[in-house]
CSV table of C-alpha atoms in Angstrom, one decimal:
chain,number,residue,atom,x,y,z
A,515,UNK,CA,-0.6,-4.2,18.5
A,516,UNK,CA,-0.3,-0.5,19.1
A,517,UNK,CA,1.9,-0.1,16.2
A,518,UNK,CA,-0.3,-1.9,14.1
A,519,UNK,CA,-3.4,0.3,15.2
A,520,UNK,CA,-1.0,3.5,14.2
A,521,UNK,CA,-1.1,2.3,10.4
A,522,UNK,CA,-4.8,1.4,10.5
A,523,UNK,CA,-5.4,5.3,12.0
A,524,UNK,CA,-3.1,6.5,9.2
A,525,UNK,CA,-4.2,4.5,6.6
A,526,UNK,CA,-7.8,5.4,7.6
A,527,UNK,CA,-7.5,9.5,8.0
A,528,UNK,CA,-5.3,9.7,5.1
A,529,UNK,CA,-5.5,11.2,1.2
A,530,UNK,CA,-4.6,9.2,-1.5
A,531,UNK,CA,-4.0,11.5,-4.6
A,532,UNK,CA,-3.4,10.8,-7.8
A,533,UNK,CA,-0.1,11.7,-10.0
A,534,UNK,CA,-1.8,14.2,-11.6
A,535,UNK,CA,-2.7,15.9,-8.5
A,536,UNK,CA,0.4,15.2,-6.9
A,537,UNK,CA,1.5,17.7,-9.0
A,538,UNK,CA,-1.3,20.1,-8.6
A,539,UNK,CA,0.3,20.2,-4.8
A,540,UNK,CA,3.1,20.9,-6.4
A,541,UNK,CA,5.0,17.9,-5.7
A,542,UNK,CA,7.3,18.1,-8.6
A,543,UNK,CA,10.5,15.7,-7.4
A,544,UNK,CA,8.0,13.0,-8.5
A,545,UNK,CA,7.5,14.4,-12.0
A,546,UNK,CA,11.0,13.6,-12.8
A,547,UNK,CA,11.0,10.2,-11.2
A,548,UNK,CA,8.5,9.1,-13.2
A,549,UNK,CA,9.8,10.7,-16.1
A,550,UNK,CA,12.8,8.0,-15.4
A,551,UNK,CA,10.3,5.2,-15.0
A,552,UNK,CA,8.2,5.9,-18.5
A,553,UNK,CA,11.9,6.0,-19.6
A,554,UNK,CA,13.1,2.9,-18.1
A,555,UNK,CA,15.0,1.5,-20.9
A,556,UNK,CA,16.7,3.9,-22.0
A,557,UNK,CA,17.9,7.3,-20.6
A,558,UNK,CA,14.9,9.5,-19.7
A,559,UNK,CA,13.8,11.5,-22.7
A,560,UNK,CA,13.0,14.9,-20.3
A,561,UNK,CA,15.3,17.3,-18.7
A,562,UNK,CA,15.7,16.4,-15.4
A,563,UNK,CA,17.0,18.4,-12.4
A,564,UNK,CA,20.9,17.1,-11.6
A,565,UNK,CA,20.5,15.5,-8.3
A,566,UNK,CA,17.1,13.9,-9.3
A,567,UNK,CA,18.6,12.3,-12.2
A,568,UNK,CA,21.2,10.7,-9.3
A,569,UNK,CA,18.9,9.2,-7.6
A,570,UNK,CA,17.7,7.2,-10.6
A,571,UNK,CA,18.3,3.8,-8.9
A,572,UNK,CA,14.2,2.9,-7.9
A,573,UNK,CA,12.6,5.4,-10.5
A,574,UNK,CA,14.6,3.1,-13.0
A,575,UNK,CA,13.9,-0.2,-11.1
A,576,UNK,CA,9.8,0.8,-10.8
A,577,UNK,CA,9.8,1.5,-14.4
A,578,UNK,CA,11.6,-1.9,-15.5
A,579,UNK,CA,8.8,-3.6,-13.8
A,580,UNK,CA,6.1,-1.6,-14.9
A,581,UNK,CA,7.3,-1.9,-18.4
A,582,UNK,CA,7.9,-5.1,-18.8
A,583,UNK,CA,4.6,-6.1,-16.8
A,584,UNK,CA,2.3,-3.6,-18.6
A,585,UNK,CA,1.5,-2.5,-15.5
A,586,UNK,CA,0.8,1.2,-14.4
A,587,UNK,CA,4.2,2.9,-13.0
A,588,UNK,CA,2.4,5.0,-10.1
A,589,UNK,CA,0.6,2.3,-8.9
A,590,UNK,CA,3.9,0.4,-8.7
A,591,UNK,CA,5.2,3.3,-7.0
A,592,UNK,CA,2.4,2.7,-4.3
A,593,UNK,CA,3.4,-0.7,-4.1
A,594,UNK,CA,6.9,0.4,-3.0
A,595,UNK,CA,5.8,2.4,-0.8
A,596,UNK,CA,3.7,0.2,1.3
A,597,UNK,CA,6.1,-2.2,0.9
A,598,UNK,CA,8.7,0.0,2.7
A,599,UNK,CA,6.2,0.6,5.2
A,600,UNK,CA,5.6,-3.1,6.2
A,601,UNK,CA,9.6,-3.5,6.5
A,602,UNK,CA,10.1,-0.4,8.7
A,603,UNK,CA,7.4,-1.7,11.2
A,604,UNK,CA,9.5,-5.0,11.1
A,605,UNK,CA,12.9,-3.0,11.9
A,606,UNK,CA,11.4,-0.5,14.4
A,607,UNK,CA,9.7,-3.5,16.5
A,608,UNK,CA,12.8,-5.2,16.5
A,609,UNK,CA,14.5,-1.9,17.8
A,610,UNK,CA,11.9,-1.4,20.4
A,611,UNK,CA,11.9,-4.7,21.8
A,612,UNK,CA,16.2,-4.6,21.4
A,613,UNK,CA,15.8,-1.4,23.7
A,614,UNK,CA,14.0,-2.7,26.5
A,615,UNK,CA,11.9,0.1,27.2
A,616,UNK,CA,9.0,0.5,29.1
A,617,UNK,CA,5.0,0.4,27.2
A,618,UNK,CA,5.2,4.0,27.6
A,619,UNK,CA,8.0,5.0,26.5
A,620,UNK,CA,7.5,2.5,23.6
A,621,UNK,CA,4.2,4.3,22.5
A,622,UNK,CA,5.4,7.7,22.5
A,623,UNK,CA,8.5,7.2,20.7
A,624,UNK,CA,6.3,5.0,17.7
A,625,UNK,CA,3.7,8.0,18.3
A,626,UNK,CA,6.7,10.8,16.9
A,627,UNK,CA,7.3,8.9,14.0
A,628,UNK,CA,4.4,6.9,12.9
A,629,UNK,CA,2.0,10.2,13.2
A,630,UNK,CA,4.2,12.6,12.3
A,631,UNK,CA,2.7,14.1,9.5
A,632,UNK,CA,5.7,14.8,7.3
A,633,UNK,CA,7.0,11.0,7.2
A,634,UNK,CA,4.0,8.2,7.0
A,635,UNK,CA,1.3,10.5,5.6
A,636,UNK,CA,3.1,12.0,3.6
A,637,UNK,CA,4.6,8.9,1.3
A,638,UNK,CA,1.3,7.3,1.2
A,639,UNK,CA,-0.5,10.1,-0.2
A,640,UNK,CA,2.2,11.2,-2.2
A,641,UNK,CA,3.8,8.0,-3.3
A,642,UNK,CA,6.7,9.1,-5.8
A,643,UNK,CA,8.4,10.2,-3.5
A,644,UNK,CA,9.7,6.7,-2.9
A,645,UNK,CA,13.7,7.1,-2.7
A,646,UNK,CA,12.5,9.2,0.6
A,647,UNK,CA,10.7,6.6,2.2
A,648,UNK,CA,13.7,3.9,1.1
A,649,UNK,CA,16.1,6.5,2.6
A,650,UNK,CA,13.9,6.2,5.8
A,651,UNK,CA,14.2,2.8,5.6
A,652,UNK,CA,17.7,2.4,5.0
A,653,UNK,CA,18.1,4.3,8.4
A,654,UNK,CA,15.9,1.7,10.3
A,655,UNK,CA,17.7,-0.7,8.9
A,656,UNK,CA,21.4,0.8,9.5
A,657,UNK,CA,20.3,1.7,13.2
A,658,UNK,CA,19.2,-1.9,13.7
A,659,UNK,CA,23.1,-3.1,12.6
A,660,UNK,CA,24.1,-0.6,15.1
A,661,UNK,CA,22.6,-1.9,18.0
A,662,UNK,CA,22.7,-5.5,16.5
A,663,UNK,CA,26.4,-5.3,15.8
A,664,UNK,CA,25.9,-7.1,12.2
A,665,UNK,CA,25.9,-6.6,8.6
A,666,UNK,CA,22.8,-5.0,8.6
A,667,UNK,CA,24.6,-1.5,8.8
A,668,UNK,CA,26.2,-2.2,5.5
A,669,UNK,CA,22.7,-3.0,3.4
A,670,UNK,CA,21.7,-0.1,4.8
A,671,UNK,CA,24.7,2.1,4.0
A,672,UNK,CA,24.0,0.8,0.3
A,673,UNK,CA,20.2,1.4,0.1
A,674,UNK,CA,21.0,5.0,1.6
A,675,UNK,CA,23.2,6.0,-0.9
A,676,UNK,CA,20.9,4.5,-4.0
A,677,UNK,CA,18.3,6.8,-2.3
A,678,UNK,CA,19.7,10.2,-1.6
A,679,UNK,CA,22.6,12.0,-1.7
A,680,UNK,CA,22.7,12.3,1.8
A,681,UNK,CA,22.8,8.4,1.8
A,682,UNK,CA,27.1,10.0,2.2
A,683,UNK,CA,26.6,10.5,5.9
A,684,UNK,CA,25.3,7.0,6.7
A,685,UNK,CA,28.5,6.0,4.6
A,686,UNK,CA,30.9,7.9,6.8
A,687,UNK,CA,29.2,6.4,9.6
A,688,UNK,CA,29.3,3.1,8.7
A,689,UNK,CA,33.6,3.8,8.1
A,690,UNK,CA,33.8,5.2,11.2
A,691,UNK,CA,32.0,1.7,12.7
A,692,UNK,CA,33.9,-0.4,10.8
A,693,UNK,CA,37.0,1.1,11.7
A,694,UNK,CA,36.7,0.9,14.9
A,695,UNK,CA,36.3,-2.8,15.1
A,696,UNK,CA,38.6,-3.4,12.7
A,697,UNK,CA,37.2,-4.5,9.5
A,698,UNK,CA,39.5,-3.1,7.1
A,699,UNK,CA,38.4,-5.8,4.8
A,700,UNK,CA,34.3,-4.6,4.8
A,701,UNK,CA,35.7,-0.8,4.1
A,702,UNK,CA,37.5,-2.0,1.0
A,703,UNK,CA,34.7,-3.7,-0.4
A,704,UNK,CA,31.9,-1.4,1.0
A,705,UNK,CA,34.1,1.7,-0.3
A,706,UNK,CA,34.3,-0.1,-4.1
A,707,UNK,CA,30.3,-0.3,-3.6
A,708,UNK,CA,30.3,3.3,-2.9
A,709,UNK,CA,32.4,4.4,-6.2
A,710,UNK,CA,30.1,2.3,-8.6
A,711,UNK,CA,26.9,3.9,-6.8
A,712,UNK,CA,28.3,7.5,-7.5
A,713,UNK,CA,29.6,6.9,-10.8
A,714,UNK,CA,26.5,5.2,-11.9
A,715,UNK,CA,24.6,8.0,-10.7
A,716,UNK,CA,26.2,10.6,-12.1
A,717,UNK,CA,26.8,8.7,-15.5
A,718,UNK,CA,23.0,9.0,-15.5
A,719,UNK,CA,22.4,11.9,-14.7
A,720,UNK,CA,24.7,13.9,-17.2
A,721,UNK,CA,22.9,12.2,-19.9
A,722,UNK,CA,19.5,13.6,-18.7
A,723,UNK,CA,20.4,16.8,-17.2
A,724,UNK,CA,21.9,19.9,-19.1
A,725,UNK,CA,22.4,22.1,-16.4
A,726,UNK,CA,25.0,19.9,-13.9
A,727,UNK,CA,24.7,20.1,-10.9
A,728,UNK,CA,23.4,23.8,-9.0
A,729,UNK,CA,26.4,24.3,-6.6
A,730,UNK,CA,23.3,26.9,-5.1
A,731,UNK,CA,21.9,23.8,-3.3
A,732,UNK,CA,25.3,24.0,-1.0
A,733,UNK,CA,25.9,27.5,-0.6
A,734,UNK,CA,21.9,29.0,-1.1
A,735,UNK,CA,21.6,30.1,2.7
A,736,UNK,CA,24.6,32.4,3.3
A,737,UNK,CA,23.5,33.8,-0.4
A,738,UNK,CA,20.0,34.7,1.5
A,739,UNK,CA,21.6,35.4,4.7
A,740,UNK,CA,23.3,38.6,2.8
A,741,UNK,CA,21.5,39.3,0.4
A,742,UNK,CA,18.1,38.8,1.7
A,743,UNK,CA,15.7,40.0,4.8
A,744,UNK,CA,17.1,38.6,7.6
A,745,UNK,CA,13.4,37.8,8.5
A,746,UNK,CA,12.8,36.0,5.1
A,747,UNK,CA,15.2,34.0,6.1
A,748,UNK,CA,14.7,33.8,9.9
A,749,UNK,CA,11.4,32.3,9.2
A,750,UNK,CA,12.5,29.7,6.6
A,751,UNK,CA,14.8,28.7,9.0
A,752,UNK,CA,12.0,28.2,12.0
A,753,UNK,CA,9.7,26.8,9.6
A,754,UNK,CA,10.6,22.6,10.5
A,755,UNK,CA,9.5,23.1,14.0
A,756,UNK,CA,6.4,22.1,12.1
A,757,UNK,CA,7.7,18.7,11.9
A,758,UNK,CA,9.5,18.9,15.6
A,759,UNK,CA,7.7,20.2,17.9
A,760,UNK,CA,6.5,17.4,19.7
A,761,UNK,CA,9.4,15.3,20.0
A,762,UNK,CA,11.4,18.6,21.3
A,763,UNK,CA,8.3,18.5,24.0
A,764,UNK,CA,9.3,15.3,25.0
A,765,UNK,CA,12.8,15.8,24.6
A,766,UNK,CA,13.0,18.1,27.6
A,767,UNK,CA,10.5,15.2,29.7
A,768,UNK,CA,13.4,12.9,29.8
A,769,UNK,CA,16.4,12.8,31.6
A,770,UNK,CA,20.2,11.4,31.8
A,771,UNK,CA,19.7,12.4,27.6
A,772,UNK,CA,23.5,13.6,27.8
A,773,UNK,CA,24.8,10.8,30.0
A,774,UNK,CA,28.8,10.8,30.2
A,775,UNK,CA,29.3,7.7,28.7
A,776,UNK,CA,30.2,8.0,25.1
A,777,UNK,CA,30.0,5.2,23.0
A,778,UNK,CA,30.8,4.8,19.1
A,779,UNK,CA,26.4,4.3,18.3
A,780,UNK,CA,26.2,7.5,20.0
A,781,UNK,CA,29.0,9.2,18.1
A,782,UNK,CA,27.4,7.8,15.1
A,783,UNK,CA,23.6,8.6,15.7
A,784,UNK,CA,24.2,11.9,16.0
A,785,UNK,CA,26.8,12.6,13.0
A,786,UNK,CA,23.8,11.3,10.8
A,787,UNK,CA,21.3,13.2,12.7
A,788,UNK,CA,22.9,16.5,12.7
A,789,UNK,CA,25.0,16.2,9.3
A,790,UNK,CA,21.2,14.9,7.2
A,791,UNK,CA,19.6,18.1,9.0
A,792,UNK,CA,22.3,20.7,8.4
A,793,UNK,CA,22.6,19.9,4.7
A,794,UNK,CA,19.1,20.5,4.6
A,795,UNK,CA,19.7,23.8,5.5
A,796,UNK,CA,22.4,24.8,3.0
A,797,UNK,CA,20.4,25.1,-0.4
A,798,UNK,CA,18.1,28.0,1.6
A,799,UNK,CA,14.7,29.3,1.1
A,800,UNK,CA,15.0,30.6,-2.3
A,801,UNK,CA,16.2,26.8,-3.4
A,802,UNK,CA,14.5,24.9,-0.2
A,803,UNK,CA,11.1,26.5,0.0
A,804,UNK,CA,8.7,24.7,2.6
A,805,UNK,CA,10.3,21.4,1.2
A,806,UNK,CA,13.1,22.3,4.1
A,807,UNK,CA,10.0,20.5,6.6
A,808,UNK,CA,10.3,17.3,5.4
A,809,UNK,CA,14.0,17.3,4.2
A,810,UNK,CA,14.7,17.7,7.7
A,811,UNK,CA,12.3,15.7,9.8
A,812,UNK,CA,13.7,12.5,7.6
A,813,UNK,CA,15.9,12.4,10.0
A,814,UNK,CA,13.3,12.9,13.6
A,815,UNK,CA,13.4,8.5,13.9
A,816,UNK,CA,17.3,8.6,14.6
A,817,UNK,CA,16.5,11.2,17.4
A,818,UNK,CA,13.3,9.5,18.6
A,819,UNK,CA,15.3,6.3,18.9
A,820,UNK,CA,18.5,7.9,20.5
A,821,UNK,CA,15.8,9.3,23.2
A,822,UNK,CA,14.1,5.9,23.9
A,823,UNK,CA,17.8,4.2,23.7
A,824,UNK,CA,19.6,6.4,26.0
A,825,UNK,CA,17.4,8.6,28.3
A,826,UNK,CA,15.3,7.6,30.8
A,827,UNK,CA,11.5,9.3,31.2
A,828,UNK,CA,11.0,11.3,35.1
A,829,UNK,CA,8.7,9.0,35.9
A,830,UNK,CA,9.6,4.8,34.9
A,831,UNK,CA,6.1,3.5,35.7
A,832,UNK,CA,3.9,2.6,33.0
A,833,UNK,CA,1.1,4.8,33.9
A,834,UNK,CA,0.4,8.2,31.9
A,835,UNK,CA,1.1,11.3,33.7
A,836,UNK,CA,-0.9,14.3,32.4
A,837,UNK,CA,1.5,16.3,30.6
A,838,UNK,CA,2.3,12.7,29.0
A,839,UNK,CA,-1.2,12.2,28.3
A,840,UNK,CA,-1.6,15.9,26.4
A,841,UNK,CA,1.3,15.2,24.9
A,842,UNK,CA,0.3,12.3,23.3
A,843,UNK,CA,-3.3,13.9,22.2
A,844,UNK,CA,-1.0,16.8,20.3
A,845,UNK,CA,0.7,14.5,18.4
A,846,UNK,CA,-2.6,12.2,17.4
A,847,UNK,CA,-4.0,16.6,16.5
A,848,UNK,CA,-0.7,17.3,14.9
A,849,UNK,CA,-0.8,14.5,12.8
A,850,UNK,CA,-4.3,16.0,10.9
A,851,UNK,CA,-2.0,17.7,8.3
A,852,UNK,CA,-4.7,19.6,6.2
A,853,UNK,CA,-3.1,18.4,3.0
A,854,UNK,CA,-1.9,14.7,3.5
A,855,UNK,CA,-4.8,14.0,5.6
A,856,UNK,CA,-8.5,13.8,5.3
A,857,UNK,CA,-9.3,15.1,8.3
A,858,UNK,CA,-9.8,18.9,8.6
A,859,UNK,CA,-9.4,19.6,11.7
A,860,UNK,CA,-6.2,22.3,11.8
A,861,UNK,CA,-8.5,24.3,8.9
A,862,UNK,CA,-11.1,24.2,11.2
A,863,UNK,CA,-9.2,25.5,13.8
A,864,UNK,CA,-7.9,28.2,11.4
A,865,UNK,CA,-11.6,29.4,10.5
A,866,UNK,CA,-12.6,29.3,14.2
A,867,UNK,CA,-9.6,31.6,15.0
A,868,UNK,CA,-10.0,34.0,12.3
A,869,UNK,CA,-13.8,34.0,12.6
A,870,UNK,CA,-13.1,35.7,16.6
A,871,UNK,CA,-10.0,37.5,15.9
């Protein structure tokens, strides 16, 4: 039920924009994802960045639909997103019950991810961006074969790497799993998979794009850390505590986080957490911008469920303590992001502050 309240709240303090003024935000991955939708049946007719074009898989899909259905592509790409949503509430339950966790630690942990105002918020109101909220979803879904022990970590190996690039980490994962029990046959035929989902996407892609792909987006930090203020860059590089800051908070409330006992879901959890973050950093500010806040809190569910799996909270009972309490009333503020939602209350804030000082 709590969950389900989380989506109303959402759903209820949250901007829905347009496409046009998707792009007046400046949200310009989405123009050339709908660019490969309007182009559905054929290669996209605009010049599109190199690793958007690779990602082509649910642009092209949306755009098939919407085509053939005379129906309008954006709203389609709402459809997907919602649809996303409803599926990742189904996982993430499943995972919560699966952990055995106490209500409280149950409400926090949905609280960091369901509120965070880079992740739900932001797809709704800004709905193009659907291969991110798939990629969110494909890491529900892999997590939940994790713990599960099933096939489920394979579809979501697959939907990863249809989504992102970085859909290659859930991949060597999902080896390294296999592997270890054994099932040399799964890595043949998921490894197959993986060769037609990169040559498809670059097949694409260098028939819409000109420029190949910019090598910058792997080596753009050590250019700025060089050539650049060091402060320029020391403050791109702070800037996603934006999107962590309260699960770091409740980070250091648990304990037994680091527990000796290291298992292969471990190993795994935090290869995709640290390798989907890192990469986020390479392309650097100049390439990155502010977009470096939500490239790397894609990845805050994998550490939210790693804490709820495998740490314990200082005090077990289901009551609230008060720093638990204000910790839950920051994220509910933090979540009142003065773009994606239609509640002003950081601006506010903002005036107030300025208005004194």
């Amino acid at each position: 039920l709590y969950i389900i309240f989380l989506i109303i709240f959402v759903l209820f303090t949250n901007n829905f924009y347009t496409f046009e003024q998707t792009l007046i935000l400046k949200q310009h991955d989405g123009l050339s994802y709908m660019n490969i939708a309007n182009y559905s049946y054929n290669f996209s007719e605009e010049t599109l960045h190199y690793h958007h074009a690779q990602r082509f898989y649910l642009p092209y899909l949306i755009g098939l639909l919407g085509n053939t259905f005379n129906i309008d592509n954006y709203f389609i790409f709402r459809i997907f997103v919602y649809l996303s949503l409803l599926i990742i509430l189904f996982f993430h339950s499943m995972i919560v019950f699966q952990s055995k966790c106490n209500l409280k630690t149950a409400i926090i942990t949905t609280s960091l991810i369901f509120l965070n105002p880079y992740l739900i918020r932001y797809f709704i109101a800004v709905p193009t961006m659907v291969n991110d909220i798939f990629f969110l979803l494909s890491l529900y879904i892999f997590m939940y074969g994790l713990f599960k022990k099933n096939f489920y970590i394979i579809l979501g190996t697959i939907l990863a790497l249809i989504s992102r690039q970085t859909g290659l980490f859930l991949y060597i994962g999902c080896i390294f799993y296999l592997y270890k029990n054994k099932m040399f046959k799964e890595i043949f035929y998921i490894t197959c998979l993986f060769v037609i989902i990169l040559y498809l996407s670059n097949f694409y892609a260098q028939n819409t794009s000109t420029t190949g792909f910019n090598f910058k987006h792997l080596w753009g930090l050590f250019f700025s850390i060089f050539e650049k203020d060091i402060m320029y860059t020391l403050k791109w590089l702070l800037l996603p505590l934006y999107g962590y800051i309260p699960i770091l908070i409740y980070f250091f409330t648990r304990k037994n986080v680091f527990y000796k006992i290291i298992t292969t879901e471990k190993i795994i959890l935090i290869f995709i957490f640290l390798a989907t973050v890192g990469v986020s950093f390479l392309a650097g500010p100049d390439m990155s911008v502010r977009n470096i806040i939500r490239q790397t809190v894609i990845a805050l569910p994998i550490l939210s469920i790693f804490l709820m799996y495998y740490s314990e909270s200082n005090n077990n009972k289901n009551n609230f303590l008060i720093y638990e309490k204000l910790l839950l009333f920051l994220i509910f503020i933090s979540s009142f992001h003065p773009v994606y939602s239609n509640i002003k209350m950081i601006e506010s804030l903002k005036k107030i502050i300025n208005l004194y000082y």
